[in-house]
Coordinates of C-alpha atoms in Angstrom, one line a residue:
Chain A
X1 CA -16.3 -24.2 -12.3
X2 CA -18.1 -27.4 -11.8
X3 CA -17.4 -27.2 -8.0
X4 CA -18.7 -23.6 -7.7
X5 CA -22.3 -22.6 -7.6
X6 CA -23.1 -19.0 -8.5
X7 CA -25.1 -17.1 -5.8
X8 CA -25.2 -13.6 -7.3
X9 CA -26.5 -12.4 -10.7
X10 CA -22.9 -11.4 -11.7
X11 CA -21.6 -14.8 -10.9
X12 CA -24.4 -16.3 -13.0
X13 CA -23.4 -14.1 -15.9
X14 CA -19.8 -15.3 -15.5
X15 CA -20.9 -18.9 -15.6
X16 CA -23.0 -18.3 -18.7
X17 CA -19.9 -16.7 -20.3
X18 CA -17.8 -19.7 -19.5
X19 CA -20.4 -22.0 -21.0
X20 CA -20.7 -19.9 -24.2
X21 CA -17.0 -19.5 -24.6
X22 CA -17.0 -15.8 -24.0
X23 CA -15.3 -15.7 -20.6
X24 CA -12.4 -13.8 -22.0
X25 CA -14.7 -10.8 -22.5
X26 CA -15.1 -10.6 -18.7
X27 CA -12.3 -8.2 -17.9
X28 CA -11.1 -7.5 -14.3
X29 CA -11.0 -3.9 -13.1
X30 CA -7.5 -2.3 -13.3
X31 CA -6.9 -2.1 -9.5
X32 CA -8.4 -2.7 -6.1
X33 CA -10.4 0.4 -5.5
X34 CA -14.0 -0.2 -4.4
X35 CA -16.1 -3.2 -3.4
X36 CA -16.9 -4.3 -6.9
X37 CA -13.2 -5.0 -7.7
X38 CA -12.3 -7.6 -5.0
X39 CA -13.7 -11.0 -4.5
X40 CA -12.3 -12.2 -1.2
X41 CA -15.0 -14.2 0.4
X42 CA -14.6 -13.8 4.1
X43 CA -12.7 -12.8 7.3
X44 CA -13.3 -15.8 9.5
X45 CA -10.4 -18.1 8.8
X46 CA -7.0 -17.9 7.2
X47 CA -5.8 -19.8 4.1
X48 CA -5.2 -23.0 6.2
X49 CA -8.5 -22.9 7.9
X50 CA -7.0 -21.6 11.1
X51 CA -6.6 -18.3 12.8
X52 CA -2.8 -17.7 13.0
X53 CA -2.6 -15.7 9.8
X54 CA -5.5 -13.5 10.6
X55 CA -4.7 -9.9 11.7
X56 CA -4.6 -9.5 15.5
X57 CA -6.6 -8.1 17.0
X58 CA -9.4 -8.0 14.5
X59 CA -9.6 -4.2 14.9
X60 CA -6.0 -3.9 13.6
X61 CA -7.2 -4.9 10.2
X62 CA -10.5 -2.9 10.1
X63 CA -9.4 0.2 8.2
X64 CA -6.9 -1.6 6.0
X65 CA -9.8 -3.7 4.9
X66 CA -12.5 -1.0 4.6
X67 CA -10.5 1.7 2.8
X68 CA -10.0 -0.5 -0.3
X69 CA -13.1 -2.5 0.6
X70 CA -11.1 -5.7 0.7
X71 CA -13.7 -7.9 2.4
X72 CA -16.8 -6.7 0.6
X73 CA -19.2 -8.7 2.6
X74 CA -18.0 -7.6 6.0
X75 CA -17.0 -4.0 5.6
X76 CA -18.8 -1.0 4.0
X77 CA -17.6 0.5 0.8
X78 CA -16.1 3.6 2.3
X79 CA -14.7 4.7 -1.0
X80 CA -18.2 5.1 -2.5
X81 CA -21.3 4.7 -0.4
X82 CA -20.5 5.0 3.3
X83 CA -17.8 7.7 3.5
X84 CA -18.6 8.8 7.1
X85 CA -18.6 5.3 8.5
X86 CA -15.5 5.7 10.6
X87 CA -15.7 9.5 11.3
X88 CA -16.2 8.9 15.0
X89 CA -13.6 6.3 15.4
X90 CA -10.0 7.5 15.0
X91 CA -8.8 4.5 17.0
X92 CA -10.5 1.2 16.3
X93 CA -9.3 -0.4 19.5
X94 CA -10.7 2.4 21.6
X95 CA -13.6 3.6 19.6
X96 CA -14.9 0.6 17.7
X97 CA -18.3 0.9 19.3
X98 CA -18.7 4.3 17.5
X99 CA -18.5 2.7 14.1
X100 CA -21.8 3.1 12.3
X101 CA -23.9 0.2 11.4
X102 CA -24.6 -0.2 7.7
X103 CA -27.8 -1.6 6.3
X104 CA -28.8 -2.2 2.7
X105 CA -30.7 0.8 1.2
X106 CA -34.3 0.0 0.5
Chain B
X1 CA -6.9 -7.4 4.1
X2 CA -5.2 -10.6 4.4
X3 CA -5.4 -14.3 3.9
X4 CA -2.6 -14.6 1.5
X5 CA -3.3 -17.7 -0.5
X6 CA -6.9 -16.8 -0.8
X7 CA -5.9 -13.4 -1.9
X8 CA -3.5 -14.9 -4.3
X9 CA -5.8 -17.4 -5.7
X10 CA -9.0 -15.4 -5.9
X11 CA -8.2 -11.8 -6.4
X12 CA -5.2 -11.9 -8.6
X13 CA -3.7 -8.5 -7.7
X14 CA -3.7 -7.4 -5.9
X15 CA -5.1 9.2 3.8
X16 CA -9.5 22.0 10.8
X17 CA -8.6 23.9 8.1
X18 CA -7.2 27.5 8.5
X19 CA -8.2 30.4 6.3
X20 CA -4.6 31.0 5.1
X21 CA -3.0 27.7 4.5
X22 CA -5.9 25.3 4.4
X23 CA -4.6 23.4 7.4
X24 CA -3.6 23.9 11.0
X25 CA -0.9 22.7 13.2
X26 CA -1.7 21.1 16.5
X27 CA -0.1 22.8 19.4
X28 CA 1.9 19.9 20.6
X29 CA 4.6 22.2 22.0
X30 CA 4.7 26.0 22.6
X31 CA 7.4 26.4 20.0
X32 CA 6.7 24.2 17.0
X33 CA 9.8 22.0 16.4
X34 CA 10.9 21.4 12.9
X35 CA 12.9 18.7 11.2
X36 CA 16.4 20.2 11.9
X37 CA 19.6 18.7 10.5
X38 CA 21.5 15.7 11.9
X39 CA 18.9 13.2 12.9
X40 CA 16.2 10.8 11.8
X41 CA 12.5 11.6 11.3
X42 CA 9.4 9.7 10.3
X43 CA 6.3 11.0 8.4
X44 CA 3.0 9.1 8.4
X45 CA -0.7 9.7 8.4
X46 CA -3.2 8.9 11.1
X47 CA -7.0 9.2 11.5
X48 CA -9.0 11.2 11.4
X49 CA -7.0 13.7 9.3
X50 CA -3.5 14.0 10.5
X51 CA -0.1 14.3 8.7
X52 CA 2.4 13.4 11.4
X53 CA 6.1 14.2 11.9
X54 CA 8.0 12.1 14.5
X55 CA 11.4 12.9 16.0
X56 CA 13.1 9.5 16.1
X57 CA 15.7 10.6 18.7
X58 CA 12.9 11.0 21.3
X59 CA 10.2 8.8 19.6
X60 CA 7.8 11.7 20.1
X61 CA 5.4 13.3 17.6
X62 CA 6.6 16.9 17.1
X63 CA 4.2 18.0 14.5
X64 CA 0.6 17.1 13.5
X65 CA -0.8 18.8 10.5
X66 CA -4.6 18.7 10.0
X67 CA -5.2 18.0 6.4
X68 CA -8.3 19.2 4.5
X69 CA -8.8 15.9 2.7
X70 CA -10.6 12.9 4.1
X71 CA -8.3 10.2 5.4
X72 CA -8.5 7.5 3.0
X73 CA -6.7 5.4 2.0
X74 CA -3.8 7.0 3.9
X75 CA -1.2 7.0 1.1
X76 CA 1.7 9.4 1.8
X77 CA 5.0 10.0 0.1
X78 CA 7.8 12.4 1.1
X79 CA 9.4 14.5 -1.6
X80 CA 13.2 13.8 -1.9
X81 CA 13.9 17.3 -0.6
X82 CA 12.3 16.2 2.7
X83 CA 10.2 19.4 2.8
X84 CA 6.8 18.4 1.5
X85 CA 4.7 15.3 2.1
X86 CA 2.2 14.3 -0.6
X87 CA -0.9 12.5 0.4
X88 CA -3.6 10.5 -1.2
X89 CA -6.9 11.6 0.4
X90 CA -10.6 12.0 -0.4
X91 CA -11.1 8.2 -0.8
X92 CA -8.4 8.1 -3.4
X93 CA -9.8 11.0 -5.5
X94 CA -7.5 13.8 -4.3
X95 CA -3.7 14.4 -4.1
X96 CA -2.4 17.2 -1.8
X97 CA 1.0 18.4 -0.6
X98 CA 1.8 19.8 2.8
X99 CA 5.1 21.2 4.2
X100 CA 5.9 18.9 7.1
X101 CA 7.4 21.7 9.3
X102 CA 4.9 24.4 8.7
X103 CA 1.8 22.4 7.7
X104 CA 1.3 24.9 4.8
X105 CA -0.7 23.4 2.0
X106 CA 1.3 23.8 -1.2
X107 CA -0.3 21.5 -3.7
X108 CA -3.7 20.0 -4.6
X109 CA -5.3 18.3 -7.5
X110 CA -8.5 16.2 -7.9
X111 CA -8.3 13.1 -9.9
X112 CA -12.0 13.2 -10.5
X113 CA -12.9 15.6 -13.4
X114 CA -16.6 16.2 -14.2
X115 CA -18.4 12.9 -14.7
X116 CA -15.1 10.9 -14.9
X117 CA -14.2 9.6 -11.5
X118 CA -10.5 9.0 -10.8
X119 CA -9.2 7.0 -7.9
X120 CA -5.9 5.6 -6.8
X121 CA -5.0 3.4 -3.9
X122 CA -1.3 3.8 -3.7
X123 CA -0.2 5.1 -7.1
X124 CA 1.8 8.2 -6.0
X125 CA 5.4 9.3 -6.5
X126 CA 7.5 12.5 -6.6
X127 CA 10.3 13.3 -9.1
X128 CA 13.9 13.2 -7.8
X129 CA 14.1 17.0 -8.1
X130 CA 10.9 17.3 -6.1
X131 CA 9.3 19.5 -8.8
X132 CA 6.9 17.0 -10.3
X133 CA 4.2 14.7 -8.8
X134 CA 3.3 11.5 -10.6
X135 CA 0.0 9.7 -10.1
X136 CA -1.4 6.5 -11.6
X137 CA -5.2 6.1 -11.3
X138 CA -8.2 4.3 -12.5
X139 CA -11.0 6.2 -14.3
X140 CA -14.7 5.5 -14.5
X141 CA -17.2 7.4 -16.5
X142 CA -20.2 7.8 -14.1
X143 CA -23.3 7.7 -16.4
X144 CA -26.9 8.0 -15.3
X145 CA -27.6 4.3 -15.9
X146 CA -24.1 2.8 -16.2
X147 CA -20.5 3.0 -15.2
X148 CA -18.0 2.8 -18.0
X149 CA -14.5 1.7 -17.1
X150 CA -11.9 3.8 -19.0
X151 CA -8.2 3.3 -19.5
X152 CA -6.1 3.9 -16.4
X153 CA -3.8 6.9 -16.6
X154 CA -0.3 8.1 -15.6
X155 CA -0.5 11.9 -15.0
X156 CA 2.3 14.4 -14.3
X157 CA 1.7 17.5 -12.3
X158 CA 3.9 20.6 -11.7
X159 CA 4.4 21.3 -8.0
X160 CA 4.6 25.0 -8.8
X161 CA 1.0 24.9 -10.0
X162 CA 0.0 24.9 -6.4
X163 CA -3.5 24.4 -5.0
X164 CA -5.3 24.2 -8.3
X165 CA -2.9 22.0 -10.2
X166 CA -4.0 20.3 -13.4
X167 CA -2.0 17.5 -15.2
X168 CA 0.6 18.8 -17.5
X169 CA 1.0 15.4 -19.2
X170 CA -1.0 12.2 -19.2
X171 CA -0.7 8.9 -20.9
X172 CA -2.5 5.5 -20.8
X173 CA -0.9 2.8 -18.8
X174 CA -1.5 -1.0 -18.6
X175 CA -4.2 -2.3 -16.3
X176 CA -3.4 -3.7 -12.9
X177 CA -0.6 -1.3 -12.1
X178 CA -1.0 -0.4 -8.4
X179 CA 2.1 1.4 -7.2
X180 CA 5.0 3.6 -8.6
X181 CA 8.3 4.8 -7.3
X182 CA 11.0 7.0 -8.7
X183 CA 14.6 5.9 -9.2
X184 CA 17.4 8.3 -8.4
X185 CA 18.0 9.0 -12.1
X186 CA 14.4 10.0 -12.6
X187 CA 13.1 6.8 -14.1
X188 CA 9.7 5.7 -12.7
X189 CA 9.0 2.1 -11.9
X190 CA 5.5 0.8 -11.7
X191 CA 4.4 -2.6 -10.3
X192 CA 1.2 -4.7 -10.4
X193 CA 0.8 -7.6 -12.8
X194 CA 4.3 -6.9 -14.0
X195 CA 7.2 -4.6 -13.1
X196 CA 7.3 -1.7 -15.6
X197 CA 9.9 0.9 -16.4
X198 CA 8.2 4.2 -17.3
X199 CA 9.7 7.3 -18.8
X200 CA 7.6 10.1 -17.4
X201 CA 8.8 12.6 -20.0
X202 CA 8.0 10.5 -23.1
X203 CA 5.3 8.1 -21.8
X204 CA 7.3 5.1 -22.9
X205 CA 6.5 2.0 -20.9
X206 CA 8.2 -1.3 -21.0
X207 CA 7.9 -4.5 -19.0
X208 CA 11.1 -5.2 -17.0
X209 CA 9.9 -8.3 -15.2
X210 CA 6.8 -10.3 -15.8
X211 CA 4.8 -11.4 -12.7
X212 CA 1.3 -12.5 -13.7
X213 CA 1.8 -14.8 -16.7
X214 CA 5.6 -15.2 -16.2
X215 CA 5.4 -18.6 -17.7
X216 CA 8.2 -20.0 -15.6
X217 CA 8.7 -23.8 -15.9
X218 CA 8.1 -25.7 -12.7
X219 CA 6.3 -22.8 -10.9
X220 CA 2.8 -21.6 -10.6
X221 CA 1.9 -18.2 -11.9
X222 CA 3.2 -15.6 -9.4
X223 CA 1.0 -13.1 -7.8
X224 CA 1.7 -10.0 -5.8
X225 CA 0.1 -6.9 -4.3
X226 CA 2.0 -3.7 -4.2
X227 CA 0.1 -1.3 -1.9
X228 CA 2.6 0.3 0.5
X229 CA 4.6 3.4 -0.3
X230 CA 7.7 2.5 1.6
X231 CA 11.4 2.4 0.7
X232 CA 11.9 5.6 -1.3
X233 CA 14.3 7.0 1.2
X234 CA 16.1 3.7 1.6
X235 CA 16.5 3.3 -2.2
X236 CA 14.4 0.2 -2.3
X237 CA 11.2 -0.7 -4.2
X238 CA 10.3 -4.2 -3.3
X239 CA 7.1 -6.1 -3.7
X240 CA 6.3 -9.6 -2.4
X241 CA 5.0 -12.4 -4.5
X242 CA 4.1 -16.0 -3.8
X243 CA 4.5 -19.0 -6.0
X244 CA 4.0 -22.7 -5.8
X245 CA 7.1 -24.8 -6.9
X246 CA 5.7 -27.9 -8.3
X247 CA 6.8 -31.2 -6.9
X248 CA 7.3 -32.5 -10.4
X249 CA 8.4 -29.5 -12.5
X250 CA 6.9 -31.1 -15.6
X251 CA 3.5 -31.7 -14.0
X252 CA 1.7 -28.5 -12.8
X253 CA -0.5 -29.5 -9.8
X254 CA -1.3 -28.4 -6.3
X255 CA 1.5 -30.6 -5.0
X256 CA 4.6 -28.7 -4.2
X257 CA 6.0 -26.1 -1.9
X258 CA 4.9 -22.5 -1.6
X259 CA 7.6 -19.8 -1.6
X260 CA 7.8 -16.1 -1.0
X261 CA 9.7 -14.0 -3.5
X262 CA 10.4 -10.4 -4.2
X263 CA 10.3 -8.4 -7.3
X264 CA 12.6 -5.5 -6.4
X265 CA 14.4 -2.5 -7.8
X266 CA 17.4 -0.8 -6.3
X267 CA 16.4 2.8 -6.9
X268 CA 20.0 3.9 -6.7
X269 CA 21.3 1.6 -9.5
X270 CA 18.1 0.4 -11.2
X271 CA 19.3 -3.2 -10.7
X272 CA 16.2 -5.5 -10.8
X273 CA 15.9 -8.6 -8.7
X274 CA 13.2 -11.3 -8.9
X275 CA 13.9 -14.2 -6.6
X276 CA 12.4 -16.6 -4.0
X277 CA 13.9 -16.1 -0.6
X278 CA 12.0 -18.3 1.8
X279 CA 9.4 -21.0 2.1
X280 CA 5.9 -19.6 2.8
X281 CA 5.9 -20.0 6.6
X282 CA 4.2 -16.9 7.8
X283 CA 2.0 -14.3 6.1
X284 CA 3.6 -11.0 5.3
X285 CA 2.1 -7.8 3.8
X286 CA 5.3 -5.9 3.0
X287 CA 9.0 -6.4 2.6
X288 CA 11.9 -4.1 2.3
X289 CA 15.7 -4.5 1.9
X290 CA 18.3 -3.2 4.2
X291 CA 19.9 0.1 3.1
X292 CA 23.3 -1.4 4.1
X293 CA 23.0 -4.9 2.5
X294 CA 20.7 -5.6 -0.4
X295 CA 20.9 -9.3 0.5
X296 CA 19.0 -8.7 3.8
X297 CA 15.3 -8.4 3.7
X298 CA 12.7 -7.6 6.4
X299 CA 9.0 -8.5 6.3
X300 CA 6.1 -8.0 8.7
X301 CA 2.5 -8.7 9.5
X302 CA 2.0 -10.7 12.7
X303 CA 5.7 -11.5 12.8
X304 CA 8.8 -9.4 12.2
X305 CA 11.3 -11.4 10.1
X306 CA 14.8 -10.9 8.8
X307 CA 15.9 -12.9 5.7
X308 CA 19.1 -13.8 4.0
X309 CA 17.9 -13.7 0.4
X310 CA 20.7 -15.6 -1.4
X311 CA 20.8 -18.4 1.2
X312 CA 17.0 -18.5 1.7
X313 CA 17.5 -18.4 5.4
X314 CA 15.4 -16.9 8.2
X315 CA 17.9 -15.0 10.3
X316 CA 15.6 -13.8 13.0
X317 CA 11.9 -13.8 13.7
X318 CA 9.7 -12.5 16.5
X319 CA 6.0 -12.3 17.1
X320 CA 4.8 -8.7 17.2
X321 CA 2.5 -7.2 19.8
X322 CA -0.3 -6.9 17.2
X323 CA -0.5 -6.8 13.5
X324 CA 1.7 -4.2 11.7
X325 CA 1.4 -3.9 8.0
X326 CA 4.8 -2.6 7.2
X327 CA 8.4 -2.4 8.4
X328 CA 11.0 0.3 7.5
X329 CA 14.6 0.4 8.5
X330 CA 16.3 3.6 9.8
X331 CA 18.5 5.3 7.2
X332 CA 21.6 3.8 8.8
X333 CA 20.0 0.4 9.0
X334 CA 20.4 0.0 12.7
X335 CA 16.8 0.2 13.8
X336 CA 13.5 -1.2 12.4
X337 CA 10.2 0.6 12.7
X338 CA 7.1 -1.5 12.4
X339 CA 3.8 0.4 11.8
X340 CA 0.5 0.5 10.2
X341 CA -2.9 -0.7 11.5
X342 CA -3.4 0.8 15.0
X343 CA -2.1 3.9 16.8
X344 CA 1.5 3.0 17.6
X345 CA 4.8 2.3 15.9
X346 CA 7.3 0.0 17.6
X347 CA 11.1 0.3 17.3
X348 CA 13.4 -2.7 17.2
X349 CA 17.1 -3.1 17.2
X350 CA 18.0 -4.5 13.8
X351 CA 20.7 -6.9 15.0
X352 CA 19.0 -8.4 18.0
X353 CA 15.3 -7.6 17.5
X354 CA 15.3 -6.2 21.0
X355 CA 12.4 -3.8 21.5
X356 CA 13.8 -0.3 21.9
X357 CA 10.6 1.8 22.2
X358 CA 7.2 2.7 21.1
X359 CA 5.8 5.8 19.3
X360 CA 2.3 6.7 20.3
X361 CA 0.0 8.3 17.8
X362 CA -3.3 10.1 18.2
X363 CA -5.2 7.9 15.7
X364 CA -4.9 4.7 13.7
X365 CA -2.5 4.5 10.8
X366 CA -4.7 2.0 8.9
X367 CA -2.9 1.3 5.7
X368 CA -0.8 4.5 5.9
X369 CA 2.9 4.2 5.0
X370 CA 5.9 5.3 6.9
X371 CA 8.5 7.6 5.4
X372 CA 11.7 7.6 7.4
X373 CA 14.5 10.0 6.5
X374 CA 17.7 11.6 7.8
X375 CA 18.0 15.3 7.7

């Protein structure tokens, strides 16, 4: 943990739990359903820092990522908060411009 | 959803209604074709709300049922009688069954009951006699000021209970189980952080193979993500895992070689296999064994690959036109169908990897699975 710096309140709580020896009380959810259950950081590069293992084209991976909210920082949580996000876009390669923009609720 | 090692290291583990039937059939032809005897067919889901039947002789869509449920996440499983397709819809909160020839809606249940939200990503199976539906799902009590995570459940439904089905049996299951499949003798296998054997009648569950925490000398902890409902008709239930073989087996470190492996059940015999089959050269999302030779494995994502499991050899590999999440062989093993992601499925010759054709769909498959059968 010494190389990681928490940037969210939840991550700070986890760090505190590690320091206090209670990390084992932090239990992962039982499956990948919803944006609070995955922690993948980003979509920009693959595991080797390149592009070869990224889905091609980007649109090919859009619904596979948004349905389980795999990349929580790049796609909306369609399972909970933005269920109509893709209603106008049955084909991402043809209709990607019709995807709604999502902004934080104020 | 990709980026395998990051996924591995960070996450862990890792679907126009009509008044009568609740769905409608798109008029693709004047006379609605049906899945007649003597040839191969494919069933899948496409956006925005289609259950699709494809004739694999012509590679044409012959039926497109409009489902009532929202498409998400696109899970679909075909009953062993090849009459009814069961889908996961409503953002993982609903299960429904539709006859693939008539589009008649014959089954529905909601995993969410009152203030307890139930969701599943790919935890759906049908009993071998096609009379029961099995679902594994996560439950969360939705309080006014807090969410309380409850135990995940395995529930059994009677198909004959129809459009207002309630579970006839439920029991708690271990966490991190993501997918289930039914062996030909009726045993249910579940996979996630381990491979489990489940007796749906008694609720007895036992670990058949460890995955997370397998404590195997010389190897890192394995990780896998079982999310694709493929293989039931081919008698295969395989899930990929990746593991680091340490350079020095006595010294766990980041030095070593990454390998792909499978945790697999032959649904015909219940024989379980857990073995590495190739070095980690390309990223794959799914793998499935040949219906003719259990030593032959196919995998896909940006490439389509064919592996000799025992000899750890790549027998063939081609780059695909675009990313396809899954590959499924025809029932006789002679063709390979790659699908998922966008609005097409490509057909390849199994022996040569020559492209034989393309199936055009009216919407994206996303993470929907392909169910290929001979009738």
